[in-house]
JSON list of C-alpha atoms and ligand atoms in Angstrom, two decimals:
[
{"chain": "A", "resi": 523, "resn": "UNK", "atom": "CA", "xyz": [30.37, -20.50, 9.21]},
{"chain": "A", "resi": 524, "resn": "UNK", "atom": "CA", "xyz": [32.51, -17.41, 8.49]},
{"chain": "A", "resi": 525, "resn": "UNK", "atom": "CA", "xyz": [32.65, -16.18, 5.66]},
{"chain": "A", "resi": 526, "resn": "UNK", "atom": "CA", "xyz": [29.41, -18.14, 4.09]},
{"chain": "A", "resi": 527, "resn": "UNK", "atom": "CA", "xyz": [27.81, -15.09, 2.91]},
{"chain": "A", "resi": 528, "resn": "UNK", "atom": "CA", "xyz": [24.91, -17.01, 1.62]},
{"chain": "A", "resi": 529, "resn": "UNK", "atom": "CA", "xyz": [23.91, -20.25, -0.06]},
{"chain": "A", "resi": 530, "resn": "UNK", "atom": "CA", "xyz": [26.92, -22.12, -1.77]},
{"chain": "A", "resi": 531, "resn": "UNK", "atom": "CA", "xyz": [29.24, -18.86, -1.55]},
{"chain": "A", "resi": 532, "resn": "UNK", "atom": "CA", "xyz": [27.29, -17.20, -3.95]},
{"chain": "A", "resi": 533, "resn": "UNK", "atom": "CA", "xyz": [28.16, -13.82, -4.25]},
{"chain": "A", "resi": 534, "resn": "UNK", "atom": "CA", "xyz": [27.03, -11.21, -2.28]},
{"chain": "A", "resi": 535, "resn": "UNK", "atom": "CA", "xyz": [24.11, -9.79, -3.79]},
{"chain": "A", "resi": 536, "resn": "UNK", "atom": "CA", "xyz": [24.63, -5.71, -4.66]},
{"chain": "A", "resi": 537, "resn": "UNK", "atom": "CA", "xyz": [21.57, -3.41, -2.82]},
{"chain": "A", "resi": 538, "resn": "UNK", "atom": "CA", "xyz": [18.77, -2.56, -5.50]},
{"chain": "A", "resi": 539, "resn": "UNK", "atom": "CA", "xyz": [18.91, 0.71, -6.06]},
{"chain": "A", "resi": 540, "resn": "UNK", "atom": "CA", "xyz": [15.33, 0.31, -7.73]},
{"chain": "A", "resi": 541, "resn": "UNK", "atom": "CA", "xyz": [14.47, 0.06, -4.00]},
{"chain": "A", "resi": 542, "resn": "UNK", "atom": "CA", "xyz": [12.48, 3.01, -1.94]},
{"chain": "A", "resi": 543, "resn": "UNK", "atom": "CA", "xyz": [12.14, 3.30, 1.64]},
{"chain": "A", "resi": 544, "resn": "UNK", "atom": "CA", "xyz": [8.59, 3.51, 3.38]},
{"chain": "A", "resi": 545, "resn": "UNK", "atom": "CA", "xyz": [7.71, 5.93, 5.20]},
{"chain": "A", "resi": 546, "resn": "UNK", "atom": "CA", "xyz": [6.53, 4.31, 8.92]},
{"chain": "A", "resi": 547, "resn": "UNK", "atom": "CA", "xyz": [3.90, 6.08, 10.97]},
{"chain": "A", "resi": 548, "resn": "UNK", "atom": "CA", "xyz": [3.68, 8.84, 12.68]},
{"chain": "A", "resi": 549, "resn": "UNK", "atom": "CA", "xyz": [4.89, 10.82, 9.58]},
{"chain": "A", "resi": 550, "resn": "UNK", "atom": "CA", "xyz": [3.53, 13.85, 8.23]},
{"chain": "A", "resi": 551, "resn": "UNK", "atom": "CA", "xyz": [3.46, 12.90, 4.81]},
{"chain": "A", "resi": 552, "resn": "UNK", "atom": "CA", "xyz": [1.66, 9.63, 5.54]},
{"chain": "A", "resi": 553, "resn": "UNK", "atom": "CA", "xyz": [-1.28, 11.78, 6.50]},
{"chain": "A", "resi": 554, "resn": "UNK", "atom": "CA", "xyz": [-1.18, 14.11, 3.29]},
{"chain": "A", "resi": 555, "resn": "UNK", "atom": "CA", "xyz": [-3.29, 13.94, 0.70]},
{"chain": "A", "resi": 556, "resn": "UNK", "atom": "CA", "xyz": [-1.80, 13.02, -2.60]},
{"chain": "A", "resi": 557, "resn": "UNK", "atom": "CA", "xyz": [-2.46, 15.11, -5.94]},
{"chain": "A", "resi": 558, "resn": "UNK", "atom": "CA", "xyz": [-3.55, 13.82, -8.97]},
{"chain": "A", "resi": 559, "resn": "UNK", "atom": "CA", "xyz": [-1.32, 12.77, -11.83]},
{"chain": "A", "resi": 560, "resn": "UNK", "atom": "CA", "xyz": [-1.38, 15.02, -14.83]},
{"chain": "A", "resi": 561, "resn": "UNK", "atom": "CA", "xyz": [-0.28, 15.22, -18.15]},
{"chain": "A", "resi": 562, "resn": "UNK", "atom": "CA", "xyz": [2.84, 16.56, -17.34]},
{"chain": "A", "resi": 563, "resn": "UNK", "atom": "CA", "xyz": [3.79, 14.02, -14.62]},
{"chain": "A", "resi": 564, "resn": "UNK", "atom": "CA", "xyz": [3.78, 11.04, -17.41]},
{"chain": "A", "resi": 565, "resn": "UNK", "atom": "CA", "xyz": [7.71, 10.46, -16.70]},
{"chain": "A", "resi": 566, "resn": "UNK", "atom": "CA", "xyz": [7.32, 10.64, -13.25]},
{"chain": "A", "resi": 567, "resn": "UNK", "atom": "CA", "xyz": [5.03, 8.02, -13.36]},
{"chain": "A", "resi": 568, "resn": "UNK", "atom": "CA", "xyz": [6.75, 5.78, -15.69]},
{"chain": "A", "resi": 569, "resn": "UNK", "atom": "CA", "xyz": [9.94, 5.73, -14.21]},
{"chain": "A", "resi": 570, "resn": "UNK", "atom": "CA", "xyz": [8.21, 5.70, -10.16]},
{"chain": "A", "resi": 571, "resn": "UNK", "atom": "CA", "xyz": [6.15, 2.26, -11.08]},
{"chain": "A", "resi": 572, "resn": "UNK", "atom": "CA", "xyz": [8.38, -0.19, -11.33]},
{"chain": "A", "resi": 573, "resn": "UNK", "atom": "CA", "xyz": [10.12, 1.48, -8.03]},
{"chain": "A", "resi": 574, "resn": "UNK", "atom": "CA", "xyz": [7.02, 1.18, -6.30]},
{"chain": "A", "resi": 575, "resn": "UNK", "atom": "CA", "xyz": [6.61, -2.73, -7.92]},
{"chain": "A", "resi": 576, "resn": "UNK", "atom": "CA", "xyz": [10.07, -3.08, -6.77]},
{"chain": "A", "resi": 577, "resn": "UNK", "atom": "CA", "xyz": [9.83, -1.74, -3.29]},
{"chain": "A", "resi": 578, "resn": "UNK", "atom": "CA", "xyz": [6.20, -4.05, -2.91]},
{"chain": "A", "resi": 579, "resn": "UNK", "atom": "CA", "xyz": [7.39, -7.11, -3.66]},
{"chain": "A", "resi": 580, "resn": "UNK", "atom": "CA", "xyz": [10.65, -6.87, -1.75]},
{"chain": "A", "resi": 581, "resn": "UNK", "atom": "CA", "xyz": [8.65, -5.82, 1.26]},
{"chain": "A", "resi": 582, "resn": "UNK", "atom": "CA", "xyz": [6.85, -8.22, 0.93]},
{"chain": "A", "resi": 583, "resn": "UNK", "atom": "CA", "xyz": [3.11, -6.50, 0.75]},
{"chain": "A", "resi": 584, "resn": "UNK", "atom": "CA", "xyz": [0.46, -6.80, -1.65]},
{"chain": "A", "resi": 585, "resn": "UNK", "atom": "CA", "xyz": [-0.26, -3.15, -2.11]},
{"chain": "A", "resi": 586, "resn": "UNK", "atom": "CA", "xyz": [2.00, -0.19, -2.19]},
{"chain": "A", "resi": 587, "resn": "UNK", "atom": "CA", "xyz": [1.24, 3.59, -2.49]},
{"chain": "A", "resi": 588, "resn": "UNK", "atom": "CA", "xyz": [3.39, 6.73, -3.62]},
{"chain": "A", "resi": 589, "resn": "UNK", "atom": "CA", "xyz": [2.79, 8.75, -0.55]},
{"chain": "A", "resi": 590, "resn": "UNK", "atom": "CA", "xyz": [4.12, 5.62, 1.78]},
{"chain": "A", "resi": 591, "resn": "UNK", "atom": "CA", "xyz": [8.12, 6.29, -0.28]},
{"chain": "A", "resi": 592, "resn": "UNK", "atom": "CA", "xyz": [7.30, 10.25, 0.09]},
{"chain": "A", "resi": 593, "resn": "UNK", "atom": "CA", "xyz": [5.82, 10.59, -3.33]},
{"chain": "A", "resi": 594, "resn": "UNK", "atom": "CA", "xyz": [2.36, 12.78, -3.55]},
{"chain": "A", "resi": 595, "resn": "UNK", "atom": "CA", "xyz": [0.82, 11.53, -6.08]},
{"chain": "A", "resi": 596, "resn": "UNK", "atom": "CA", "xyz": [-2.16, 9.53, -6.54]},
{"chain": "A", "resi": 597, "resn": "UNK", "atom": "CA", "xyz": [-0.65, 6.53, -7.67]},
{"chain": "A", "resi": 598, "resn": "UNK", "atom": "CA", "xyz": [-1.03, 3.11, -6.12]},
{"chain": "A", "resi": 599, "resn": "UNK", "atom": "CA", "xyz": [0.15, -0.89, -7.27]},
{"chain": "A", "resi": 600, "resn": "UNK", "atom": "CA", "xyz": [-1.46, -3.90, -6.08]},
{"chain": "A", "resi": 601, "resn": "UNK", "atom": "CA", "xyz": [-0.43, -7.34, -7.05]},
{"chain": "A", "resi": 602, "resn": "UNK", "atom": "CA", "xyz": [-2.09, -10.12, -4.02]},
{"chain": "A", "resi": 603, "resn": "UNK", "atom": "CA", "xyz": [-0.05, -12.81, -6.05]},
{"chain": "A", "resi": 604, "resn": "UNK", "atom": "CA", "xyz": [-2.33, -15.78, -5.68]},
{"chain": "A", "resi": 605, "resn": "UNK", "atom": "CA", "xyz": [-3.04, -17.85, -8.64]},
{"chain": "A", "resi": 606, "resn": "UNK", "atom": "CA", "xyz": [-5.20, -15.99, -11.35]},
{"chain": "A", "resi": 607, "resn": "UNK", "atom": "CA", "xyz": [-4.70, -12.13, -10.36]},
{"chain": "A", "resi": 608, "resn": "UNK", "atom": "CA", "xyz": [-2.65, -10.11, -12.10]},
{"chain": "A", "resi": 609, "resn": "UNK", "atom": "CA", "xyz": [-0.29, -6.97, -10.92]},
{"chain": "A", "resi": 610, "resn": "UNK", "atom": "CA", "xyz": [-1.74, -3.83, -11.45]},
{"chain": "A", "resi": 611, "resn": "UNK", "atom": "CA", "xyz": [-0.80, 0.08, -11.95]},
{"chain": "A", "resi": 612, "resn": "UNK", "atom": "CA", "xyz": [-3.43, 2.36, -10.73]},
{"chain": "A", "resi": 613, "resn": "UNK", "atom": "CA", "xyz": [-3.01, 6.35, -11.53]},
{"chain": "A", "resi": 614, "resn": "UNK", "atom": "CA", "xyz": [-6.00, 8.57, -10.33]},
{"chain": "A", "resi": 615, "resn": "UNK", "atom": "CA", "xyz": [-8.25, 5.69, -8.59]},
{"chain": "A", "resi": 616, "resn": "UNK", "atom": "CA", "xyz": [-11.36, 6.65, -8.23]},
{"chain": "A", "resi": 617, "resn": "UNK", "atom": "CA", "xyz": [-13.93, 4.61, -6.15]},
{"chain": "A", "resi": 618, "resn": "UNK", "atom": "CA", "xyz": [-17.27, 4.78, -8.08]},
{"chain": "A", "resi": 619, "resn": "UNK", "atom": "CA", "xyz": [-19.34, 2.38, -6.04]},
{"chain": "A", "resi": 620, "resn": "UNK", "atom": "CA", "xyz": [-19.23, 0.31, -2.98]},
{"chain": "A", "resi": 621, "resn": "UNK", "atom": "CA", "xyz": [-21.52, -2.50, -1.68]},
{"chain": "A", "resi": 622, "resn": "UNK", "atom": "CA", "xyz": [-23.76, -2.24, 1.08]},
{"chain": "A", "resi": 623, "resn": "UNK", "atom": "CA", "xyz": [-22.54, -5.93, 2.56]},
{"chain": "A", "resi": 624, "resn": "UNK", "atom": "CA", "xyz": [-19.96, -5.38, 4.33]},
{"chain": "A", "resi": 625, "resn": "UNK", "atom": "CA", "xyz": [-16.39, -7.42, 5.34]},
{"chain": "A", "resi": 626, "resn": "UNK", "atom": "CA", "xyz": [-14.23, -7.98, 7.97]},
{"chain": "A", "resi": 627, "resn": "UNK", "atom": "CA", "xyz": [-10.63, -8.93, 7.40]},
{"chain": "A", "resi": 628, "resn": "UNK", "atom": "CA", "xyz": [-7.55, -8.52, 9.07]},
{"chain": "A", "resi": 629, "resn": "UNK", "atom": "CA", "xyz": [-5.01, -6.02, 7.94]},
{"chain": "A", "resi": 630, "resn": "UNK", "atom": "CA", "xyz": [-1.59, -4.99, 8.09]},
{"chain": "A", "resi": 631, "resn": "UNK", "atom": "CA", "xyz": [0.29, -2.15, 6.37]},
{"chain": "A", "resi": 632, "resn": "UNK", "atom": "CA", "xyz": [4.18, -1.60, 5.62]},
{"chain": "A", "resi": 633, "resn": "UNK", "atom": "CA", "xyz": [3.73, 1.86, 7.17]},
{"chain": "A", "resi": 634, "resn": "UNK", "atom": "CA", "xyz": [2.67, 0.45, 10.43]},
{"chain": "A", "resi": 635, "resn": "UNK", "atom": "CA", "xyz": [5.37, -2.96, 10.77]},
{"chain": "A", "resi": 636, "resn": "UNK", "atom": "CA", "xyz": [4.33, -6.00, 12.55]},
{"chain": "A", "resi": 637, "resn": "UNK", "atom": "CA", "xyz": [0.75, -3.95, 13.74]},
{"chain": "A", "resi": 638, "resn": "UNK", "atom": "CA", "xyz": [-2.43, -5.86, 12.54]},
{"chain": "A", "resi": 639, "resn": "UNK", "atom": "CA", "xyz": [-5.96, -5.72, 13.40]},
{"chain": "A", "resi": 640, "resn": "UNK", "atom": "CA", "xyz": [-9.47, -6.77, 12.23]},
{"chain": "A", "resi": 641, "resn": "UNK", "atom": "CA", "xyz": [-10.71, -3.65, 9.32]},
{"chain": "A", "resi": 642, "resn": "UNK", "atom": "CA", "xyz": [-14.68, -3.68, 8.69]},
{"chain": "A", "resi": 643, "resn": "UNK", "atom": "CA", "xyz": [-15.10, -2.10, 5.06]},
{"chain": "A", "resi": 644, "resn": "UNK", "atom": "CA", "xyz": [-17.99, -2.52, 1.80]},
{"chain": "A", "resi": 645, "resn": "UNK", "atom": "CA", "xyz": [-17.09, -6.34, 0.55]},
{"chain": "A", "resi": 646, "resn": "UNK", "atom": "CA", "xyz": [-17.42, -5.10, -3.46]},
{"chain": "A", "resi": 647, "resn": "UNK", "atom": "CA", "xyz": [-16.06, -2.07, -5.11]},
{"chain": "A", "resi": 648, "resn": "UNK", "atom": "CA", "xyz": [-15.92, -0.30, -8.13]},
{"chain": "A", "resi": 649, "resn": "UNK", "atom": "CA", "xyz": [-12.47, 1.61, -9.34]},
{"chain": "A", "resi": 650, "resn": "UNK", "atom": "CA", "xyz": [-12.15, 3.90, -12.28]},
{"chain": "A", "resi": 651, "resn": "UNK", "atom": "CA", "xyz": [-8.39, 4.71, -13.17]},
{"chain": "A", "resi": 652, "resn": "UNK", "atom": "CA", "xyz": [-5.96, 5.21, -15.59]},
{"chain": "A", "resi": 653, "resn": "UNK", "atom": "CA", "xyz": [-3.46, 2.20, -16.56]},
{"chain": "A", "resi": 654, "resn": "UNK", "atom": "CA", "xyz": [0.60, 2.42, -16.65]},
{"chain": "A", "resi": 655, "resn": "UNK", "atom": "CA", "xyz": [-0.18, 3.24, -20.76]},
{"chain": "A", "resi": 656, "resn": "UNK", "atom": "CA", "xyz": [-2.29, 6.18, -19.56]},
{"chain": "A", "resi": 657, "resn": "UNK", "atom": "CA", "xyz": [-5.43, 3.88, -20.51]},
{"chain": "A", "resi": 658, "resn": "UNK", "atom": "CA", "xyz": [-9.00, 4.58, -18.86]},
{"chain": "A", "resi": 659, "resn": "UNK", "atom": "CA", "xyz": [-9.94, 1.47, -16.88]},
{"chain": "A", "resi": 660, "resn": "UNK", "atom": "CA", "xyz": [-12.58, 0.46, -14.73]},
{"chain": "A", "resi": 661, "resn": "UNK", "atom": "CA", "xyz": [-12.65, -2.89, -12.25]},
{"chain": "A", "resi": 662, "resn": "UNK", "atom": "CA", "xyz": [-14.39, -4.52, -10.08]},
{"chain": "A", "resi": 663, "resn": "UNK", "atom": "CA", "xyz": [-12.99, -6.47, -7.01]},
{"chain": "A", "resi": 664, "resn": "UNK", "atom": "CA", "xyz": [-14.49, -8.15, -3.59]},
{"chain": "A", "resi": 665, "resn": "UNK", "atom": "CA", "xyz": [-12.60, -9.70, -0.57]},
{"chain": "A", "resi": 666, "resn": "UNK", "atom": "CA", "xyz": [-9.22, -9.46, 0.13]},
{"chain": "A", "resi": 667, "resn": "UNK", "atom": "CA", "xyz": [-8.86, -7.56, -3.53]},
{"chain": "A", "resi": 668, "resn": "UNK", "atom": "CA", "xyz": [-11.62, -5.02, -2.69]},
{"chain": "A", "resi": 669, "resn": "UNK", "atom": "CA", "xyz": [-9.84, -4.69, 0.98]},
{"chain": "A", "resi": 670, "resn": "UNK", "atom": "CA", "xyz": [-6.40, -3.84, -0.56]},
{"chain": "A", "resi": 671, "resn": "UNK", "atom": "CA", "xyz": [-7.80, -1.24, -3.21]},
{"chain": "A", "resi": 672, "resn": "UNK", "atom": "CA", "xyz": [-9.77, 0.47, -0.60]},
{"chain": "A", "resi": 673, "resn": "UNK", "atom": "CA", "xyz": [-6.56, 0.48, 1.84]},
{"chain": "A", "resi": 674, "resn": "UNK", "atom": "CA", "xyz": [-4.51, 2.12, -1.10]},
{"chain": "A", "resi": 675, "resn": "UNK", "atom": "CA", "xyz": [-6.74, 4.43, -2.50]},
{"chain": "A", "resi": 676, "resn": "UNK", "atom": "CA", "xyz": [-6.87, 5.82, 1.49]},
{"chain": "A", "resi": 677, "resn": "UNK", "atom": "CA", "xyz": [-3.56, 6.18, 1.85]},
{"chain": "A", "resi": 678, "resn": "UNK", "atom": "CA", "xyz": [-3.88, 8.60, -1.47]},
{"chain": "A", "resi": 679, "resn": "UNK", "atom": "CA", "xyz": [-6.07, 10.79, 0.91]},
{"chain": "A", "resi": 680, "resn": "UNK", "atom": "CA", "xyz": [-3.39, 10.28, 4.09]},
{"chain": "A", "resi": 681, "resn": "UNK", "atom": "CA", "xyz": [-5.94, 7.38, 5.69]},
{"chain": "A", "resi": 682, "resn": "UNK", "atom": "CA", "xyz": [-4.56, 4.80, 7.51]},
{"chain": "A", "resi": 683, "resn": "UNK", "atom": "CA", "xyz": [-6.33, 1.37, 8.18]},
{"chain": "A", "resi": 684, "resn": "UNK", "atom": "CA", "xyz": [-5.99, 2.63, 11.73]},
{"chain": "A", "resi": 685, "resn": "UNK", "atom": "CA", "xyz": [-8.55, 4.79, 11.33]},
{"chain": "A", "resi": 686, "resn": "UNK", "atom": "CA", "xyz": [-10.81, 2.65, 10.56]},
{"chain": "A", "resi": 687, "resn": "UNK", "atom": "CA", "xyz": [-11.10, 1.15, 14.20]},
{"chain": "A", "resi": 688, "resn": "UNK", "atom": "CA", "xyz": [-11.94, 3.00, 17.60]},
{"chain": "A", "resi": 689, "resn": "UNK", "atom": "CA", "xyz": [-9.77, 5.42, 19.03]},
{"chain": "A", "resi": 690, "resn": "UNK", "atom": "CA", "xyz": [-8.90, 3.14, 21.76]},
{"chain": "A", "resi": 691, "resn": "UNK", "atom": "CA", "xyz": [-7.29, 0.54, 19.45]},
{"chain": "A", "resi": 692, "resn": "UNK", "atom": "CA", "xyz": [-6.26, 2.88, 17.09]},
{"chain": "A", "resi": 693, "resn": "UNK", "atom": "CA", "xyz": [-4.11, 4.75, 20.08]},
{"chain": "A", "resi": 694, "resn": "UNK", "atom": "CA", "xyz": [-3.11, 1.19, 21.45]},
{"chain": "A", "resi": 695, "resn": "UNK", "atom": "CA", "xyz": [-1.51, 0.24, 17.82]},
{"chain": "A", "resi": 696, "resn": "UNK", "atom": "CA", "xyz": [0.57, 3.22, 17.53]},
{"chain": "A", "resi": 697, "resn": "UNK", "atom": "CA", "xyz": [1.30, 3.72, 20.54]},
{"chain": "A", "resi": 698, "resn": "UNK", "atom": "CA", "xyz": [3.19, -0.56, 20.40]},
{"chain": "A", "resi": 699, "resn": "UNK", "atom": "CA", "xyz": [4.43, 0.84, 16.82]},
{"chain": "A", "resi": 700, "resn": "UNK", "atom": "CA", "xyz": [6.07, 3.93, 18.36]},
{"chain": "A", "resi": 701, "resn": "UNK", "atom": "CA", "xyz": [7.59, 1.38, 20.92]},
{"chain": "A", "resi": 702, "resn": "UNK", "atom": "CA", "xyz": [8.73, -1.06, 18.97]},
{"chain": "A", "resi": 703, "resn": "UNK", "atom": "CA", "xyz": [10.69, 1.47, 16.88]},
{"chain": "A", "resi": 704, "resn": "UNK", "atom": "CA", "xyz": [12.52, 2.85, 19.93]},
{"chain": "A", "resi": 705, "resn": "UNK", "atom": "CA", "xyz": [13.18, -0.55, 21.14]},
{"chain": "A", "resi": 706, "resn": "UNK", "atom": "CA", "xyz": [14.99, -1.07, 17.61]},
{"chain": "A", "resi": 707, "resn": "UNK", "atom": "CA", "xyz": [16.45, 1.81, 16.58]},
{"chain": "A", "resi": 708, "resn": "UNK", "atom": "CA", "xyz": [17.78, 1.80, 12.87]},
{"chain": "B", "resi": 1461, "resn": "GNR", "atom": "O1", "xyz": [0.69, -6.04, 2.43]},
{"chain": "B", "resi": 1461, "resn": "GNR", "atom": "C1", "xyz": [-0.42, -5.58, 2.76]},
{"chain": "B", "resi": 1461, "resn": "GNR", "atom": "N1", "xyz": [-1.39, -6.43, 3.17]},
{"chain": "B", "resi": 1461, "resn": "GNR", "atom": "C2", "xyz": [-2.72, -6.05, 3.30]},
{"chain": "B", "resi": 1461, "resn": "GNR", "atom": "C3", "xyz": [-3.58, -6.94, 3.94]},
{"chain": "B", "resi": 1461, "resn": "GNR", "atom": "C4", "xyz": [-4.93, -6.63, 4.08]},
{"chain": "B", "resi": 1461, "resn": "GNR", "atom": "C5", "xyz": [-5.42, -5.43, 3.59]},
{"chain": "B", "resi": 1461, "resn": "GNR", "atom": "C6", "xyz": [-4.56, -4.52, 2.98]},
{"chain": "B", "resi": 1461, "resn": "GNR", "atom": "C7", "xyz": [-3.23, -4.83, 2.82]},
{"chain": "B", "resi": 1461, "resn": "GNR", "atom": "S1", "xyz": [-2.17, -3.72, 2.02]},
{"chain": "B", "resi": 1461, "resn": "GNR", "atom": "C8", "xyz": [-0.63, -4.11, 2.76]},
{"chain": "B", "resi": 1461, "resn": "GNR", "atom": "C9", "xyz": [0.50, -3.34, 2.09]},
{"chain": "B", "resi": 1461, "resn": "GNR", "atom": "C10", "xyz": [0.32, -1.86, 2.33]},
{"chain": "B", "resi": 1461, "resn": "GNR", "atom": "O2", "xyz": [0.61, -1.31, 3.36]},
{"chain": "B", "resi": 1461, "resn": "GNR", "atom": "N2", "xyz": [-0.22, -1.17, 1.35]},
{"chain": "B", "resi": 1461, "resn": "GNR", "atom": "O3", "xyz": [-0.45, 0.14, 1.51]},
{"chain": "B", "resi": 1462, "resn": "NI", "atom": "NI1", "xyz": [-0.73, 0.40, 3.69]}
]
């Protein structure tokens, strides 16, 4: 009906300005790699994590990395809401081991809309990184969990899950990417 803006003529909700956009491939910066967070950047950080929780959840994704909304630094959040995980801020990840078994899963990634293809990677890994407080932490993940930390902590060096697959599918995803985004034009 005109005029029904939403539910119940509720009012119209205002943008969120905590909101960032991401950055879709091919873009330059999507293939940099990110620097590490010092002491100086502690501001940065704090004020850039609930942006990037922000920007995730609205998405919606289950990962989300500073270089995908143009910020280089190596600073990721991951939250796969299901039941008993918990969101989490990761500043300098560092992958200290993976597991010989390996996984294959299906991914997707909010720099590459609507694209989605089966991602071979180690089924266990280990992460060392600092917390939002700045607070050395270390955790271990498998599955889907261990999928999604690897996937971030790439995009930190300017890897793509794309690259994970041959060249032939890897070309054949962005070249329907780069399609789709001429078809609709924003
Ligand atoms: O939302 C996302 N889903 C996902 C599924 C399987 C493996 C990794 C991911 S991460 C992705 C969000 C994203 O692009 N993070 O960088
Ligand atoms: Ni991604």
């Amino acid at each position: 009906m005109m005029g029904m803006s939403s539910a119940l003529l509720a009012p119209r909700e205002a943008p969120d300005s905590s909101l960032l956009s991401i950055l879709i491939a091919p873009h330059a910066q999507l293939r940099a790699r990110a620097r590490p967070v010092r002491e100086g950047d502690g501001e940065t950080v704090r004020a850039l994590l609930p942006r990037l929780f922000a920007t995730m959840y609205q998405a919606p994704g289950i990962g989300l990395a500073a270089p995908q909304v143009s910020v280089g630094l190596r600073v990721a959040v991951v939250d796969l809401q299901l039941d008993d995980t918990a969101p989490i801020a990761l500043v300098n990840p560092e992958i200290v081991a993976l597991s010989d078994e390996l996984a294959t899963r299906e991914e997707g990634c909010l720099s590459l809309p609507g694209q989605y293809a089966d991602v071979t990677r180690p089924n266990r890994v280990r992460v060392r990184y600092l917390d939002a407080a700045g607070v050395r932490r270390e955790i271990e993940a498998e599955g889907l969990f261990a999928a999604c930390l690897q996937h971030e902590i790439d995009h930190l060096d300017g890897v793509l899950f794309v690259d994970h697959l041959s060249a032939l599918k890897r070309n054949m995803i962005l070249r329907r990417l780069a399609k789709e985004q001429r078809q609709k034009p924003k």
